[in-house]
Short mmCIF file of N, CA and C in Angstrom, two decimals:
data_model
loop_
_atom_site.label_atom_id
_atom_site.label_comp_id
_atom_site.label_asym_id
_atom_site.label_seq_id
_atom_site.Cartn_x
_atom_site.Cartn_y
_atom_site.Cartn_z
N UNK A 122 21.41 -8.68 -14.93
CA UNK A 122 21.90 -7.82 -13.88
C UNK A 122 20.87 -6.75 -13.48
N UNK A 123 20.15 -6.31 -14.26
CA UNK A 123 18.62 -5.32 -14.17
C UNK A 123 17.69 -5.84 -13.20
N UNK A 124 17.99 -7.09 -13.16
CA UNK A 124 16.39 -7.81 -12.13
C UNK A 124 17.45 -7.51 -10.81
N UNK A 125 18.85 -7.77 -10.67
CA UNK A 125 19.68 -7.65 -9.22
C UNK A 125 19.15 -6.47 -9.17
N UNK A 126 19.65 -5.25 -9.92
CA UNK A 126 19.82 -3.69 -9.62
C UNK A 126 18.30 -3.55 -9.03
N UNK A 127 17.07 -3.93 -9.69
CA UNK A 127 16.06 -3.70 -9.13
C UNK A 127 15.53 -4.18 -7.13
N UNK A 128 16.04 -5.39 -7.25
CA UNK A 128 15.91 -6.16 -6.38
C UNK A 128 16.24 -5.42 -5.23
N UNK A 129 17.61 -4.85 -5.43
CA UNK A 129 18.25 -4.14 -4.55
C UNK A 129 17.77 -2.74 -4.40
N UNK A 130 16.77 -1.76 -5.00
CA UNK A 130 16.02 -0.61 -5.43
C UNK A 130 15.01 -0.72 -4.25
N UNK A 131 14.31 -1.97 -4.30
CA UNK A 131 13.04 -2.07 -3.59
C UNK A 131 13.58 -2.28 -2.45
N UNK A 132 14.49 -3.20 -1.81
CA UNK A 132 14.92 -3.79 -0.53
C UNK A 132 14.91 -2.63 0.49
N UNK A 133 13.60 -3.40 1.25
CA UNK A 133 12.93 -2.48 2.60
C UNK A 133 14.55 -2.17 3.73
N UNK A 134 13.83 -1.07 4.47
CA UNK A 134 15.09 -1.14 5.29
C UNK A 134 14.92 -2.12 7.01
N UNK A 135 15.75 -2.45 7.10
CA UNK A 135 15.67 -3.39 8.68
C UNK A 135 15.06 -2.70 9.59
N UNK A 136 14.64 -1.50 9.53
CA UNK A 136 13.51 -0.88 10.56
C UNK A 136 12.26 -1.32 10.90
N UNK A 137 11.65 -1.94 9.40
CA UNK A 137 10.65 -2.27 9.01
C UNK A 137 9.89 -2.66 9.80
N UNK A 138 10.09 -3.12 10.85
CA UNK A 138 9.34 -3.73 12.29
C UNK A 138 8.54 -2.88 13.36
N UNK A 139 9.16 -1.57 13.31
CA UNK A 139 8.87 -0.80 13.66
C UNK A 139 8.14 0.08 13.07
N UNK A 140 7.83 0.33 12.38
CA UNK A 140 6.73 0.97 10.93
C UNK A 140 5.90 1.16 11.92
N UNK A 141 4.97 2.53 11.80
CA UNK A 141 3.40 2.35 12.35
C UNK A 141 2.69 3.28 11.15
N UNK A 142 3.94 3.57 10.19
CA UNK A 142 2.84 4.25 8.67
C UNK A 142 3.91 3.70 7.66
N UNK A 143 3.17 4.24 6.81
CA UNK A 143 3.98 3.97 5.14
C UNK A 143 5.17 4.56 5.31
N UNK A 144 5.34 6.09 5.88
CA UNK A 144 6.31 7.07 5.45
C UNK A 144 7.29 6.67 6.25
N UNK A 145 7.14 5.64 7.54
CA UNK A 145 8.06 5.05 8.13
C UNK A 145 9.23 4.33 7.72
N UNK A 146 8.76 3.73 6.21
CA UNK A 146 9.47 2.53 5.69
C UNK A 146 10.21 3.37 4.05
N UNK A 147 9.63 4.14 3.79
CA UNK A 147 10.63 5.23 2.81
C UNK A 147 12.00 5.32 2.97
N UNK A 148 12.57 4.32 3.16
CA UNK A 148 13.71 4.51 2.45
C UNK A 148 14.75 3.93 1.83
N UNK A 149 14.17 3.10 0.56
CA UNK A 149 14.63 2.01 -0.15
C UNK A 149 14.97 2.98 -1.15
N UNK A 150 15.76 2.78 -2.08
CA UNK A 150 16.22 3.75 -3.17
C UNK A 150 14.92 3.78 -3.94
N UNK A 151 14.34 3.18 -4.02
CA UNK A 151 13.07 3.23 -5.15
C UNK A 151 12.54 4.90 -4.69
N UNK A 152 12.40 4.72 -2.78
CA UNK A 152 11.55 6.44 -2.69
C UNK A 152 12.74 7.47 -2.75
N UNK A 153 13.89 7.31 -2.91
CA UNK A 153 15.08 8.79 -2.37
C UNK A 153 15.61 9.01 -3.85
N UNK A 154 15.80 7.99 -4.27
CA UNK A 154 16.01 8.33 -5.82
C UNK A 154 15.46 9.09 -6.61
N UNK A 155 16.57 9.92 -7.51
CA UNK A 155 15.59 11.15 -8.48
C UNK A 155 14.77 9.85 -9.41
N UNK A 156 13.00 10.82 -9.46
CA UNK A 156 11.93 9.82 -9.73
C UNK A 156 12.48 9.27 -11.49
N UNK A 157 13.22 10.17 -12.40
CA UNK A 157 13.77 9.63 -13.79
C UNK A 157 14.22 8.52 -13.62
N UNK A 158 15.43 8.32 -12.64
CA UNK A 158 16.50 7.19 -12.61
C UNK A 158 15.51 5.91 -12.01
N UNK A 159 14.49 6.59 -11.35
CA UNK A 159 13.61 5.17 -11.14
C UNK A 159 12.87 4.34 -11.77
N UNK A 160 11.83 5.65 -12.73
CA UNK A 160 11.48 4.95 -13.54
C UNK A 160 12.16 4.09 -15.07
N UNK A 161 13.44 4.70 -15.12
CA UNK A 161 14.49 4.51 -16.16
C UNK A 161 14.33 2.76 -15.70
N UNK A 162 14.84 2.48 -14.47
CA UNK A 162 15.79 1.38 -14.20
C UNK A 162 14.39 0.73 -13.99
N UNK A 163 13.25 0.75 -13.17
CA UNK A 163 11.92 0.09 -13.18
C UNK A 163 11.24 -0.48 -14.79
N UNK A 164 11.40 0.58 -16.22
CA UNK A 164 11.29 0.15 -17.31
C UNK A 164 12.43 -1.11 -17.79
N UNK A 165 13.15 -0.70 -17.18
CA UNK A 165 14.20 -1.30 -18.47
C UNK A 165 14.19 -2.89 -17.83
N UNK A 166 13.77 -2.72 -16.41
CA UNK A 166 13.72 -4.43 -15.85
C UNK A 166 12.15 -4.94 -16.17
N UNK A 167 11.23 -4.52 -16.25
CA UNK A 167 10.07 -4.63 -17.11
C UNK A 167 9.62 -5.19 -18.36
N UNK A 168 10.98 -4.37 -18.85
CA UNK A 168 10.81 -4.89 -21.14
C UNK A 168 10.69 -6.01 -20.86
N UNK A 169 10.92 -6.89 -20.32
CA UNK A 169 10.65 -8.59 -20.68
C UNK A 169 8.91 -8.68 -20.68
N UNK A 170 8.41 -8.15 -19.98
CA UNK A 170 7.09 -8.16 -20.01
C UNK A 170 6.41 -8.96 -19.10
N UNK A 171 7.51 -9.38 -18.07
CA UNK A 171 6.71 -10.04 -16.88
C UNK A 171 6.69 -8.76 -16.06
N UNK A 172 5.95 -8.76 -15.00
CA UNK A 172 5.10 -8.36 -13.47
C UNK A 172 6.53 -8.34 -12.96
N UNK A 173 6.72 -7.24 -12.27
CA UNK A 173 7.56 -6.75 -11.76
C UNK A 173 7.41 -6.31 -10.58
N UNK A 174 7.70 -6.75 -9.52
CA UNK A 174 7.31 -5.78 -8.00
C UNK A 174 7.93 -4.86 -7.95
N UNK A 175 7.04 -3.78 -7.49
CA UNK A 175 7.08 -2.37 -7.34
C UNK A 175 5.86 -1.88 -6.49
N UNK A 176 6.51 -0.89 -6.22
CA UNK A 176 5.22 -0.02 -5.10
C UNK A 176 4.00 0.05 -5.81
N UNK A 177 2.64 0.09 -5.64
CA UNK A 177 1.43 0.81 -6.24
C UNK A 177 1.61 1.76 -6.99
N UNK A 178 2.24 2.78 -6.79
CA UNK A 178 2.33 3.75 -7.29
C UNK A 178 3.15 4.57 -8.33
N UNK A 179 4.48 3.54 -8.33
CA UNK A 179 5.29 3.34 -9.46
C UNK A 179 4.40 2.94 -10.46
N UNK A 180 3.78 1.96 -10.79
CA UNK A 180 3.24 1.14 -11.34
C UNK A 180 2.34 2.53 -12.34
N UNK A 181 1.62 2.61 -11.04
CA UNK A 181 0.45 4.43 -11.86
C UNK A 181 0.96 5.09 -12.48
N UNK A 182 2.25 5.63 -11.76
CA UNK A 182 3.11 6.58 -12.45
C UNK A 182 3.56 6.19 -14.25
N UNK A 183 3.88 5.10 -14.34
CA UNK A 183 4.07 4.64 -15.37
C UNK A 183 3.58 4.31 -16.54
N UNK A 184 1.91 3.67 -16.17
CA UNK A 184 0.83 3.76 -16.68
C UNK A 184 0.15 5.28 -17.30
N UNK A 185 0.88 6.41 -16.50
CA UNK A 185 0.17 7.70 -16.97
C UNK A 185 -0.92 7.89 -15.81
N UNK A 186 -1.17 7.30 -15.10
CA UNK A 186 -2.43 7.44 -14.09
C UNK A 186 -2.37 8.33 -13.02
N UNK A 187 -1.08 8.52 -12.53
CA UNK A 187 -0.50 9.00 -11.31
C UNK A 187 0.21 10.05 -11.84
N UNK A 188 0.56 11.17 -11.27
CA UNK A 188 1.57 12.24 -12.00
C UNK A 188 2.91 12.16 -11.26
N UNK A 189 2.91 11.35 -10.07
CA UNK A 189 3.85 11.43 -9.53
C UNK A 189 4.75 10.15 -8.64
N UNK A 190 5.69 10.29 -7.66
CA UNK A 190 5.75 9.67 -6.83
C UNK A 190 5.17 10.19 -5.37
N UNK A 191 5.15 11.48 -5.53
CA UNK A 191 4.92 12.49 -4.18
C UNK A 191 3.25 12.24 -4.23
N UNK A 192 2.76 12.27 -5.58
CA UNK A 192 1.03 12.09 -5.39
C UNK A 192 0.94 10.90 -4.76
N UNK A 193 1.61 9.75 -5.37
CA UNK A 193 0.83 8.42 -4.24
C UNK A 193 1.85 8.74 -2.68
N UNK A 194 3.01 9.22 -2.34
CA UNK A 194 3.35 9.28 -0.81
C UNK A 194 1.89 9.81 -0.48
N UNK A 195 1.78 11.27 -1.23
CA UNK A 195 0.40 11.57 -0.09
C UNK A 195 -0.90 10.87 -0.04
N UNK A 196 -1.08 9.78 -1.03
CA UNK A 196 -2.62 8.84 -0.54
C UNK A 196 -2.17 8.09 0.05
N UNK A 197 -0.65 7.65 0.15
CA UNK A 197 -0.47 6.67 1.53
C UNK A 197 -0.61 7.50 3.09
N UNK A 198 -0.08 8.65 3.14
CA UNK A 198 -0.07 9.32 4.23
C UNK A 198 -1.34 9.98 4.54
N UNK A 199 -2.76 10.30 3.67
CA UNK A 199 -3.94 10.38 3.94
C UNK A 199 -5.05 9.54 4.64
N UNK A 200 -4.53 8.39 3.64
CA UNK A 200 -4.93 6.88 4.55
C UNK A 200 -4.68 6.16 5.80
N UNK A 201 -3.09 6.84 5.82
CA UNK A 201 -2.57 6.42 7.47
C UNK A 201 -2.88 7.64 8.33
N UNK A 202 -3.18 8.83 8.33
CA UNK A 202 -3.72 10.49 8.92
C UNK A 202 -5.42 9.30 9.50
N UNK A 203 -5.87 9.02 8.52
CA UNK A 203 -7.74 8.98 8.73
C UNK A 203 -7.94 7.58 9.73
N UNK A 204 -6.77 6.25 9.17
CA UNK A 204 -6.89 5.13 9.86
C UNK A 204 -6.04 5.47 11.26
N UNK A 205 -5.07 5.94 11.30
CA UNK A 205 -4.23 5.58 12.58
C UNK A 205 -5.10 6.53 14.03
N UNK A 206 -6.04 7.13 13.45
CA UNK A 206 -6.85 8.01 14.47
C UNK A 206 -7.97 7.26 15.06
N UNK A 207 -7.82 5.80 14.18
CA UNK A 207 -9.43 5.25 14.79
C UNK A 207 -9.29 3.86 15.37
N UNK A 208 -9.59 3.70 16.18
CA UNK A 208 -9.54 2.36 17.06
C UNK A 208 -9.50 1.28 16.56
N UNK A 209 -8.34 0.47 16.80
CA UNK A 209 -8.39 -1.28 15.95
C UNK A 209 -7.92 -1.28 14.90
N UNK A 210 -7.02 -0.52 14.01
CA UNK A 210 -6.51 -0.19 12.89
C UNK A 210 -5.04 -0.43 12.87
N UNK A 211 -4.80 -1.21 12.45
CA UNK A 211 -2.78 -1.39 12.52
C UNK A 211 -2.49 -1.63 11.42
N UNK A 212 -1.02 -0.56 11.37
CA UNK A 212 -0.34 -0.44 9.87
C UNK A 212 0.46 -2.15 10.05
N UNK A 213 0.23 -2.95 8.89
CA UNK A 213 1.49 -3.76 8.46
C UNK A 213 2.06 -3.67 7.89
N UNK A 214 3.60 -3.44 7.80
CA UNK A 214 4.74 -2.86 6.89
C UNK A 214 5.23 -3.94 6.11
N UNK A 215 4.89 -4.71 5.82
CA UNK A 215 5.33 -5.98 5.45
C UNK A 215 4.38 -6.59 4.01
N UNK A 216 4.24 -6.23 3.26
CA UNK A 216 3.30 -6.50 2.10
C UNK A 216 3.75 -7.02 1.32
N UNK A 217 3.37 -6.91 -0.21
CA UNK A 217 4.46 -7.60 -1.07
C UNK A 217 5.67 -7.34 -1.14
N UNK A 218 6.55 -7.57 -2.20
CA UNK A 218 8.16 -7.15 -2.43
C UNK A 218 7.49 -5.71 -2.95
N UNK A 219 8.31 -4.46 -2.91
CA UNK A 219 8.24 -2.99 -2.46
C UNK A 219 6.92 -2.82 -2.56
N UNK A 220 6.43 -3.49 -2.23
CA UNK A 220 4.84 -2.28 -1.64
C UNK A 220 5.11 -1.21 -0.09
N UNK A 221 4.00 -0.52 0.12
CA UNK A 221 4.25 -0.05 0.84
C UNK A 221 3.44 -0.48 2.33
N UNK A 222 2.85 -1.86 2.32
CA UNK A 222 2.11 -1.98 3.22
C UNK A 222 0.88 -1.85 3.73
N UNK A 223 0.23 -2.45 4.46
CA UNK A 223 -1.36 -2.28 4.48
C UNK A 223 -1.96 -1.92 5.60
N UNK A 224 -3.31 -1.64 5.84
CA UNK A 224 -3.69 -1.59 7.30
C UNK A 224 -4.96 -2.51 7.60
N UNK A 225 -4.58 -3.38 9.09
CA UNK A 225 -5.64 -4.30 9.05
C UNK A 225 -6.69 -4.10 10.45
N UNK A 226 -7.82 -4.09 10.06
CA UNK A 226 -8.87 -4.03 11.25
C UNK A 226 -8.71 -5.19 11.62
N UNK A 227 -8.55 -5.46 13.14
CA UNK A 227 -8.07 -6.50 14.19
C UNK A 227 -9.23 -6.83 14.73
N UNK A 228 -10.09 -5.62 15.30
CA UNK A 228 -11.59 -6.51 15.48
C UNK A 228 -12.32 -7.28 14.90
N UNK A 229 -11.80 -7.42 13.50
CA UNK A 229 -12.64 -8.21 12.48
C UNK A 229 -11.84 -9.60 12.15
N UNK A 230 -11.11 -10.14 13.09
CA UNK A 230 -9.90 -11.19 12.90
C UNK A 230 -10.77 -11.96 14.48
N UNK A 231 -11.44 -13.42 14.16
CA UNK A 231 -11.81 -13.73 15.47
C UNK A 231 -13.49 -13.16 15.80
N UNK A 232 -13.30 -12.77 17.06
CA UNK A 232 -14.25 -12.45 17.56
C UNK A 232 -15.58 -13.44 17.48
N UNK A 233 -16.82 -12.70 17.23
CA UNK A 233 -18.39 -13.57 16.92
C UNK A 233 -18.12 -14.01 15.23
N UNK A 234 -17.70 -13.40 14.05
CA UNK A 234 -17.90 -13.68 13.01
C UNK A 234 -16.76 -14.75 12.89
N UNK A 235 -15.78 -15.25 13.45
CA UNK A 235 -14.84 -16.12 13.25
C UNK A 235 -14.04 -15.97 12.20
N UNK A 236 -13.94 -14.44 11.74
CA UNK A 236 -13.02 -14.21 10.26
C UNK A 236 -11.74 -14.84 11.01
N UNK A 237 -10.39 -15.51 10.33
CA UNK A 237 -9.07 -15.58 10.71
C UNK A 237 -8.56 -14.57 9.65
N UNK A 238 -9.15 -13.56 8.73
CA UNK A 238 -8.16 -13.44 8.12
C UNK A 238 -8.80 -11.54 8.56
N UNK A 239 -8.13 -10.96 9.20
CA UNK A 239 -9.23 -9.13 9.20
C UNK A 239 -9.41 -8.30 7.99
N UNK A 240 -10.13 -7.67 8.05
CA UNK A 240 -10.74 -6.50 7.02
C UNK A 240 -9.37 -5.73 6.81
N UNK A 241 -8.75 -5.46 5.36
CA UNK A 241 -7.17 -5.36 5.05
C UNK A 241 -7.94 -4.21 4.11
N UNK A 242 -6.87 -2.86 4.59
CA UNK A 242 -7.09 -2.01 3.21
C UNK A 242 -5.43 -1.48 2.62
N UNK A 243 -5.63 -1.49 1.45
CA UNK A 243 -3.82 -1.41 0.50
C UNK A 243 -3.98 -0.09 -0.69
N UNK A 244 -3.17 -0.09 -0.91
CA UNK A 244 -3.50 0.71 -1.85
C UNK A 244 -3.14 -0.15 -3.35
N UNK A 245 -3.66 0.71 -4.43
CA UNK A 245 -3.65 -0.57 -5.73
C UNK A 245 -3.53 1.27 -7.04
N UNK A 246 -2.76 0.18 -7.71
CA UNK A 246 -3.01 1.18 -8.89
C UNK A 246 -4.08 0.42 -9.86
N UNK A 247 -4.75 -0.59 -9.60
CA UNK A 247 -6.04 -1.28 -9.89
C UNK A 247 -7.26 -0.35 -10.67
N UNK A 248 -7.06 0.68 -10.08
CA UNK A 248 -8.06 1.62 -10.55
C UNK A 248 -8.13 3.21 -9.56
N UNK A 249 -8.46 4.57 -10.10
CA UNK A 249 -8.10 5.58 -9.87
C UNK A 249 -8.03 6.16 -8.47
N UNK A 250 -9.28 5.57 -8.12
CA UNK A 250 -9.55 5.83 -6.22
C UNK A 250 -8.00 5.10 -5.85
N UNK A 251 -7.75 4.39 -6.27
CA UNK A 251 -6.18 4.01 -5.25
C UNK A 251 -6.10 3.39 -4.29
N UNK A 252 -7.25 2.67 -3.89
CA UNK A 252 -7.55 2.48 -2.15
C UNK A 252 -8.72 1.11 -2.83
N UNK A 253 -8.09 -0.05 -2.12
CA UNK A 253 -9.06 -1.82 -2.25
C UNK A 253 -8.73 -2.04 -0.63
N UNK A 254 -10.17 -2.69 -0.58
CA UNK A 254 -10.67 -3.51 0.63
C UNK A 254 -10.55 -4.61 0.30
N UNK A 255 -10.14 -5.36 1.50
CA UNK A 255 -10.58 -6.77 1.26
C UNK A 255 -11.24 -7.41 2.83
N UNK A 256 -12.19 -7.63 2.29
CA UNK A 256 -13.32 -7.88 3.43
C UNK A 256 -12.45 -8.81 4.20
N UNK A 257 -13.10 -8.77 5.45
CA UNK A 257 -12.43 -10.08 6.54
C UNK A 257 -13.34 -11.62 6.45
N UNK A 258 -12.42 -12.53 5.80
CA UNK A 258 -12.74 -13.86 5.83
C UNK A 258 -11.82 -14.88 6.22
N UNK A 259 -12.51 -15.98 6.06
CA UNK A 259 -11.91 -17.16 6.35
C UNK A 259 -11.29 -18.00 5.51
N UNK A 260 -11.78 -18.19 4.13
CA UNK A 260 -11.71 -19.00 3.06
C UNK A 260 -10.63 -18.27 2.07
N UNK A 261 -11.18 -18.49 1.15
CA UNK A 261 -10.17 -18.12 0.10
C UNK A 261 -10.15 -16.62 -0.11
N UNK A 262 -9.39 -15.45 -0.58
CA UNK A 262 -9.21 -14.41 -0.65
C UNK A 262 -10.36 -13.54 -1.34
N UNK A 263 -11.87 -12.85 -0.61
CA UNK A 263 -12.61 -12.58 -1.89
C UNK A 263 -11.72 -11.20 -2.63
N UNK A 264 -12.54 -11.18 -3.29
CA UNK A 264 -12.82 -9.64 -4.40
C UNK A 264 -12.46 -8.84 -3.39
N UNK A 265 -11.21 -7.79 -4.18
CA UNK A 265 -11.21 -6.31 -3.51
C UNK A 265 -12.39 -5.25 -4.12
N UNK A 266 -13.05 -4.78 -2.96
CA UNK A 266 -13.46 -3.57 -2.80
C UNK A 266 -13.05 -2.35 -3.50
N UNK A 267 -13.16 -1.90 -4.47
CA UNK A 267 -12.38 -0.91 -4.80
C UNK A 267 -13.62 0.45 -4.54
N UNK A 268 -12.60 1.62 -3.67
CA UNK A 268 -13.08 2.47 -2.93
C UNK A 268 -12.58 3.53 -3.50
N UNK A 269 -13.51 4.57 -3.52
CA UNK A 269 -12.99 5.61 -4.99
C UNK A 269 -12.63 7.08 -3.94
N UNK A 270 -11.25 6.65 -3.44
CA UNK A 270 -10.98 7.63 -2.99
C UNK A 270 -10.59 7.58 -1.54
N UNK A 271 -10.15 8.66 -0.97
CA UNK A 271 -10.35 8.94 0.75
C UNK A 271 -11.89 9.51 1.25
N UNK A 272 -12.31 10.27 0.22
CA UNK A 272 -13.49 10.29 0.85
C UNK A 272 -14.72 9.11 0.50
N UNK A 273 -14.23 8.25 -0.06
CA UNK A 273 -15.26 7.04 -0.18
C UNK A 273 -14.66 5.93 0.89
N UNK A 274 -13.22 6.26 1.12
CA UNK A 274 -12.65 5.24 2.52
C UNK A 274 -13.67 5.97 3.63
N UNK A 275 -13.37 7.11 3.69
CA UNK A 275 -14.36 7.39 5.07
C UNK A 275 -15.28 7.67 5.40
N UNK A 276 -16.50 7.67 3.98
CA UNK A 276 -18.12 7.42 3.75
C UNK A 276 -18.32 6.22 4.50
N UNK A 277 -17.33 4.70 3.68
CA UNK A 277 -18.23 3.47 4.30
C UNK A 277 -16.85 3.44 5.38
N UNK A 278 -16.10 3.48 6.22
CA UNK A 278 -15.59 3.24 7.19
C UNK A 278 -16.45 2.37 8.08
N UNK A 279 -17.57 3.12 8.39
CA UNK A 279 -18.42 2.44 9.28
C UNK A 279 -19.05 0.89 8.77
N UNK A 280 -19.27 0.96 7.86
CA UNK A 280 -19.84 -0.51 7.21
C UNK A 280 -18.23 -1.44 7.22
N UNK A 281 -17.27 -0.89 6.97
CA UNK A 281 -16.05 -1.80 7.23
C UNK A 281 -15.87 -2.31 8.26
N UNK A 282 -16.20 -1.49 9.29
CA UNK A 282 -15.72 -1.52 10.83
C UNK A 282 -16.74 -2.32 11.35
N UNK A 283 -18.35 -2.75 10.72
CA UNK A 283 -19.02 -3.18 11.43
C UNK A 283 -18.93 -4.76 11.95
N UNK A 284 -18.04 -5.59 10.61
CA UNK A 284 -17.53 -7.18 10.28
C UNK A 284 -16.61 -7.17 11.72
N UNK A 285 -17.56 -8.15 12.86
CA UNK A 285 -16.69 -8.47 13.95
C UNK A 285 -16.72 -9.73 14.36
#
């Protein structure tokens, strides 16, 4: 009954289509819920020891990495502040089961380089910067990028943006 209760924790809301940031799609009990009762009910469907979908940042939080839930809202809302200001950048609200969604450079989908798949950035509790690239290709999924930070997202921005 723990994997239902969860299931139902993460379940995005029918807005979801309409998203043009992360903070758009906040409001599955996982984000309104006091953060104890989340992580309570996120552990206890966990003990089995399989992979559990959950936001990025649950995940940190849990690990000890993250201090919060409010610390990762604001690297999602830093990331969508720096991307949604720059040309060719679209939030997708639609990511894994409760993630919070990604943003994909569209000039890099097509064009002269023939990527089908565009330059995608997510956030990851992968490692501390919080923030993976994944280059725009065609083939199989490469290696994320891991970018140490917002100010290392908007050091190489330009080398991201250049794949067209």
């Amino acid at each position: 009954m723990v994997g239902l209760e969860w299931s139902q924790a993460i379940e995005m809301p029918r807005i979801v289509a309409a998203a043009v940031k992360p903070s758009d799609i906040r409001r599955a009990w996982v984000h309104r819920a006091p953060e104890d009762q989340v992580l309570a009910l996120y552990r206890a469907t966990a003990a089995g020891g399989a992979r559990v979908p959950a936001p990025w940042w649950l995940r940190a939080v849990v690990a000890g990495e993250l201090d919060s839930r409010e610390s990762g809202f604001r690297v999602e809302d830093r990331v969508a502040q720096l991307l949604s200001r720059r040309i060719g950048w679209e939030y997708v609200p639609w990511g894994a089961d409760g993630e919070a969604g990604y943003w994909e450079f569209m000039p890099s989908e097509g064009g002269p380089s023939g990527h089908r798949i565009p330059t995608t950035i997510l956030n990851t509790d992968r490692h501390t910067g919080w923030i993976d690239v994944l280059p725009a290709h065609s083939g199989s999924t490469p290696s994320p990028i891991a970018v140490p930070g917002l100010a290392g997202l908007r050091a190489r921005l330009g080398e991201f943006e250049a794949v067209r």
